[in-house]
mmCIF file of C-alpha atoms in Angstrom:
data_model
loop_
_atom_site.group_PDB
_atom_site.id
_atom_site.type_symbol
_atom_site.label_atom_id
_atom_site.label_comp_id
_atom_site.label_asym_id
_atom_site.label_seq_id
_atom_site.Cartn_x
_atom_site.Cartn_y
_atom_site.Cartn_z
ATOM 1 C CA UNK M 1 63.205 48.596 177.619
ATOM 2 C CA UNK M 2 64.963 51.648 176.095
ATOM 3 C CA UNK M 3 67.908 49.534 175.489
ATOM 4 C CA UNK M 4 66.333 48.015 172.434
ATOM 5 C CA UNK M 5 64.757 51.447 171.088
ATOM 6 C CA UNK M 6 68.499 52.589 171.036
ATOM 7 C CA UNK M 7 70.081 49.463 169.502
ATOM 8 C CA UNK M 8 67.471 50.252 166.846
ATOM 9 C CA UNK M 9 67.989 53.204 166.016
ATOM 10 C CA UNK M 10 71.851 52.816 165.796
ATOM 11 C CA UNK M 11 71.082 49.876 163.483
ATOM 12 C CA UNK M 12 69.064 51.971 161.387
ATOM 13 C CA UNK M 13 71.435 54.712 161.513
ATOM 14 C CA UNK M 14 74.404 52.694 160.133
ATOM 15 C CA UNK M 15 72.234 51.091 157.220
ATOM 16 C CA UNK M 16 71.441 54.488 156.293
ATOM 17 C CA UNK M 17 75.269 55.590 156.615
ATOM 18 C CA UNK M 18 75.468 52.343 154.332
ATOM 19 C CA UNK M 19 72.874 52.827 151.943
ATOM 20 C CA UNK M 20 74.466 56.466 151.623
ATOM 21 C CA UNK M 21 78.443 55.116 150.871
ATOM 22 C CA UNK M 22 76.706 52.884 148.822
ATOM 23 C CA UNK M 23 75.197 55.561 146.849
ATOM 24 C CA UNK M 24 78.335 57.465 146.712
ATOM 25 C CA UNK M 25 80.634 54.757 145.782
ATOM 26 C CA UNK M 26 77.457 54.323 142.869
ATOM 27 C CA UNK M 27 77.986 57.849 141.577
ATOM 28 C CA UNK M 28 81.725 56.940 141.377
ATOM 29 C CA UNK M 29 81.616 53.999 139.669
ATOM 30 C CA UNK M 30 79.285 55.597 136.585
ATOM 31 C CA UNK M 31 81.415 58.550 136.726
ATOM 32 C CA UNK M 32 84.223 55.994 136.157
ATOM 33 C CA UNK M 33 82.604 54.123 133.260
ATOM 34 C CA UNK M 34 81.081 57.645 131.456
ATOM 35 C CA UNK M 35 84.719 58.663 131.632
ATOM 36 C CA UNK M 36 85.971 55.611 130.085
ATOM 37 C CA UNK M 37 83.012 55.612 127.274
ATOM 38 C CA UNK M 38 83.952 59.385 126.419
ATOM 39 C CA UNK M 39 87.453 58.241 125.810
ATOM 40 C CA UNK M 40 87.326 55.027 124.215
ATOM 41 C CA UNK M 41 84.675 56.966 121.786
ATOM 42 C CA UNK M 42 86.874 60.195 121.051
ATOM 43 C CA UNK M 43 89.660 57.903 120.207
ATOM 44 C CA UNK M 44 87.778 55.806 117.818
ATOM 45 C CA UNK M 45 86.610 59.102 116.203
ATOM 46 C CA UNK M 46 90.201 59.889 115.865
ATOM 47 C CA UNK M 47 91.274 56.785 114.230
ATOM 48 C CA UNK M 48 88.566 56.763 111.973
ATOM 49 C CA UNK M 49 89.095 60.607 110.778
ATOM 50 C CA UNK M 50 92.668 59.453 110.382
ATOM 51 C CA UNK M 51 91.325 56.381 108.389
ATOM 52 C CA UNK M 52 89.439 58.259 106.184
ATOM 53 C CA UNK M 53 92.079 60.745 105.643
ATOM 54 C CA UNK M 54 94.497 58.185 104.368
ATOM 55 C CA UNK M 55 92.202 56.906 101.949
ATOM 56 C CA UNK M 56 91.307 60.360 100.692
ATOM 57 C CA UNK M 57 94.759 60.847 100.616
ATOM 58 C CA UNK M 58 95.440 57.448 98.110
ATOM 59 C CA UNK M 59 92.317 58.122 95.795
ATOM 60 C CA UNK M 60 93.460 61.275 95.255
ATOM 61 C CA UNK M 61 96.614 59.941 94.067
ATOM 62 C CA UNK M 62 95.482 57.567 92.008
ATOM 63 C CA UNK M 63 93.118 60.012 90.122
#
């Protein structure tokens, strides 16, 4: 009879062990992608300021 009690609880103890990695691996992975976003979005910012710079750059010419 305590057999089962134990093989319980060392069932429930590796889900949460699971659930926890899971978690983990979670915070990781968005960590990952906020990263990426960041990036990608301060190098946009730089092209475009660029961009714009060039074409300030030719209008002034022009006028």
């Amino acid at each position: 009879m305590n057999v089962v009690p134990d093989v319980a609880s060392s069932a429930n103890q590796s889900v949460d062990e699971r659930v926890q990695e899971r978690g983990i691996t979670l915070r990781y992975v968005i960590a990952l992608v906020t990263t990426i976003l960041i990036t990608l979005g301060l190098l946009v910012a730089v092209a475009a300021l660029l961009t714009i710079t060039q074409f300030d750059d030719r209008i002034r010419e022009q006028a």
